[in-house]
Coordinates of C-alpha atoms in Angstrom, one line a residue:
M1 CA -5.9 13.9 7.6
S2 CA -8.8 12.1 5.8
T3 CA -9.1 8.3 5.7
S4 CA -7.6 6.6 2.7
L5 CA -6.7 3.2 1.4
A6 CA -3.6 2.4 -0.6
T7 CA -2.3 -0.8 -2.2
Y8 CA 1.0 -1.7 -0.6
I9 CA 3.6 -3.7 -2.6
S10 CA 6.8 -5.2 -1.3
L11 CA 9.3 -6.5 -3.8
P12 CA 12.6 -8.3 -3.0
G13 CA 15.2 -5.6 -3.7
A14 CA 13.3 -4.2 -6.7
T15 CA 10.9 -1.8 -5.1
A16 CA 12.7 1.4 -6.1
E17 CA 13.1 0.2 -9.7
A18 CA 9.5 -0.8 -9.9
F19 CA 8.1 2.4 -8.5
E20 CA 10.4 4.5 -10.8
H21 CA 9.2 2.5 -13.8
W22 CA 5.5 3.0 -12.8
H23 CA 6.2 6.7 -12.3
E24 CA 7.5 6.8 -15.9
V25 CA 4.4 4.9 -17.2
F26 CA 1.6 6.5 -15.2
G27 CA 3.1 9.9 -14.1
G28 CA 1.9 11.1 -10.7
E29 CA 3.9 12.1 -7.7
L30 CA 6.7 9.8 -6.5
N31 CA 8.1 10.0 -2.9
L32 CA 10.9 7.5 -2.1
M33 CA 12.7 7.1 1.2
R34 CA 15.6 4.7 1.7
Y35 CA 16.6 3.4 5.1
G36 CA 19.9 5.4 4.8
D37 CA 17.7 8.6 4.7
T38 CA 16.3 7.9 8.1
P39 CA 17.7 7.6 11.6
M40 CA 18.8 4.0 12.0
E41 CA 19.3 3.9 15.8
G42 CA 16.6 2.0 17.6
M43 CA 15.7 -0.1 14.6
P44 CA 14.8 -3.7 15.5
F45 CA 16.9 -4.9 12.5
E46 CA 19.9 -3.7 10.4
P47 CA 18.5 -2.8 7.0
D48 CA 20.7 -2.1 3.9
P49 CA 20.9 1.7 3.8
Q50 CA 20.0 1.5 0.1
A51 CA 16.8 -0.6 0.7
V52 CA 13.5 1.2 0.3
A53 CA 11.9 2.0 3.7
H54 CA 8.8 3.5 2.2
V55 CA 7.6 4.8 -1.2
T56 CA 4.4 6.3 -2.4
L57 CA 3.2 7.0 -5.9
S58 CA 0.1 9.2 -6.0
L59 CA -1.9 8.8 -9.1
P60 CA -5.3 10.2 -10.3
G61 CA -7.8 8.1 -8.4
G62 CA -5.5 6.4 -5.9
E63 CA -2.1 5.7 -4.3
L64 CA 0.4 2.9 -4.4
A65 CA 2.8 2.4 -1.5
G66 CA 5.6 0.0 -0.9
G67 CA 8.9 -1.0 0.5
D68 CA 11.6 -3.6 0.0
V69 CA 11.1 -7.1 1.5
M70 CA 13.1 -7.3 4.7
D71 CA 13.4 -11.1 5.1
D72 CA 14.5 -14.0 2.9
K73 CA 11.0 -15.5 2.4
D74 CA 9.9 -16.1 -1.2
Y75 CA 6.7 -14.1 -1.7
P76 CA 5.1 -15.0 -5.1
I77 CA 3.9 -12.1 -7.2
R78 CA 3.2 -13.3 -10.7
D79 CA 0.5 -15.9 -11.3
T80 CA -1.3 -15.1 -8.0
A81 CA -4.8 -14.0 -7.4
Y82 CA -3.6 -10.4 -6.9
S83 CA -3.8 -7.6 -9.5
L84 CA -4.1 -3.9 -9.7
L85 CA -7.3 -2.6 -11.5
Y86 CA -6.9 0.8 -13.0
T87 CA -10.0 2.3 -14.5
V88 CA -9.4 5.2 -16.9
E89 CA -11.5 7.6 -19.0
S90 CA -10.8 6.2 -22.5
P91 CA -9.7 3.1 -24.4
E92 CA -6.9 5.2 -25.9
L93 CA -5.4 6.1 -22.6
A94 CA -5.7 2.5 -21.4
Q95 CA -4.0 1.2 -24.5
E96 CA -1.2 3.8 -24.2
L97 CA -0.5 2.6 -20.6
I98 CA -0.6 -1.0 -21.7
D99 CA 1.8 -0.3 -24.5
K100 CA 4.2 1.4 -22.1
L101 CA 4.1 -1.5 -19.6
I102 CA 4.8 -4.0 -22.4
S103 CA 7.6 -1.9 -24.0
G104 CA 9.1 -1.6 -20.5
G105 CA 9.5 -5.4 -20.4
G106 CA 6.0 -6.6 -19.6
S107 CA 3.8 -9.0 -21.4
E108 CA 0.1 -9.1 -22.4
N109 CA -2.0 -11.5 -20.3
M110 CA -5.4 -10.7 -21.8
S111 CA -6.0 -8.6 -24.9
F112 CA -7.5 -5.2 -24.2
E113 CA -10.8 -5.2 -26.0
K114 CA -14.6 -4.9 -25.5
A115 CA -15.6 -7.5 -22.9
P116 CA -18.8 -9.5 -22.9
W117 CA -20.3 -7.2 -20.3
G118 CA -19.8 -4.2 -22.5
D119 CA -16.8 -2.4 -21.0
W120 CA -13.2 -2.4 -22.3
Y121 CA -10.9 -4.7 -20.3
G122 CA -7.4 -6.2 -20.6
Q123 CA -4.5 -7.4 -18.4
V124 CA -0.7 -7.0 -18.6
F125 CA 2.1 -8.4 -16.4
D126 CA 4.8 -5.8 -15.9
R127 CA 8.4 -6.8 -15.8
F128 CA 8.2 -7.2 -12.0
G129 CA 5.4 -9.8 -12.3
V130 CA 2.7 -7.4 -11.1
M131 CA -0.6 -7.8 -13.0
W132 CA -2.2 -4.6 -14.1
A133 CA -5.9 -4.9 -15.2
F134 CA -7.3 -2.0 -17.2
S135 CA -10.9 -1.1 -17.5
V136 CA -12.9 1.6 -19.3
E137 CA -16.6 1.9 -18.9
S138 CA -18.6 1.2 -22.0
G139 CA -19.9 4.8 -22.3
A140 CA -16.3 6.1 -22.9
S141 CA -15.7 7.5 -26.3
G142 CA -13.0 6.4 -28.7
E143 CA -11.6 3.2 -30.1
A144 CA -8.5 1.5 -28.8
T145 CA -5.8 0.4 -31.2
G146 CA -3.1 -2.0 -30.3

């Protein structure tokens, strides 16, 4: 196996819904395993069998991984310094993905447009509070419409 790095996201009870939504928006390959799908003996805690033990979404250019939060701590998601930056080939594709996230209950944080540095850039919060930043290099063809 080669070395890789994936972003890991834990959501409080909404991980399956989030990853299924992202799969609808971005496509890719989704693999989801619940605790009830695994042997529970020897676990140091008693998880809900429906809770997500591990999930991956393989996309062109990278992978997202995650699992349900297993404690009662409040982990802030929205309005933090964290975001996912997705660089795609064209402004049209970026705008299409942004539109899907917004129509799925998200909200625009920064309009997708030509940035002062010449590339296309914009930000959306999805309905789970995760910020998605989209970037397209200035040499990409096409015009985004939104």
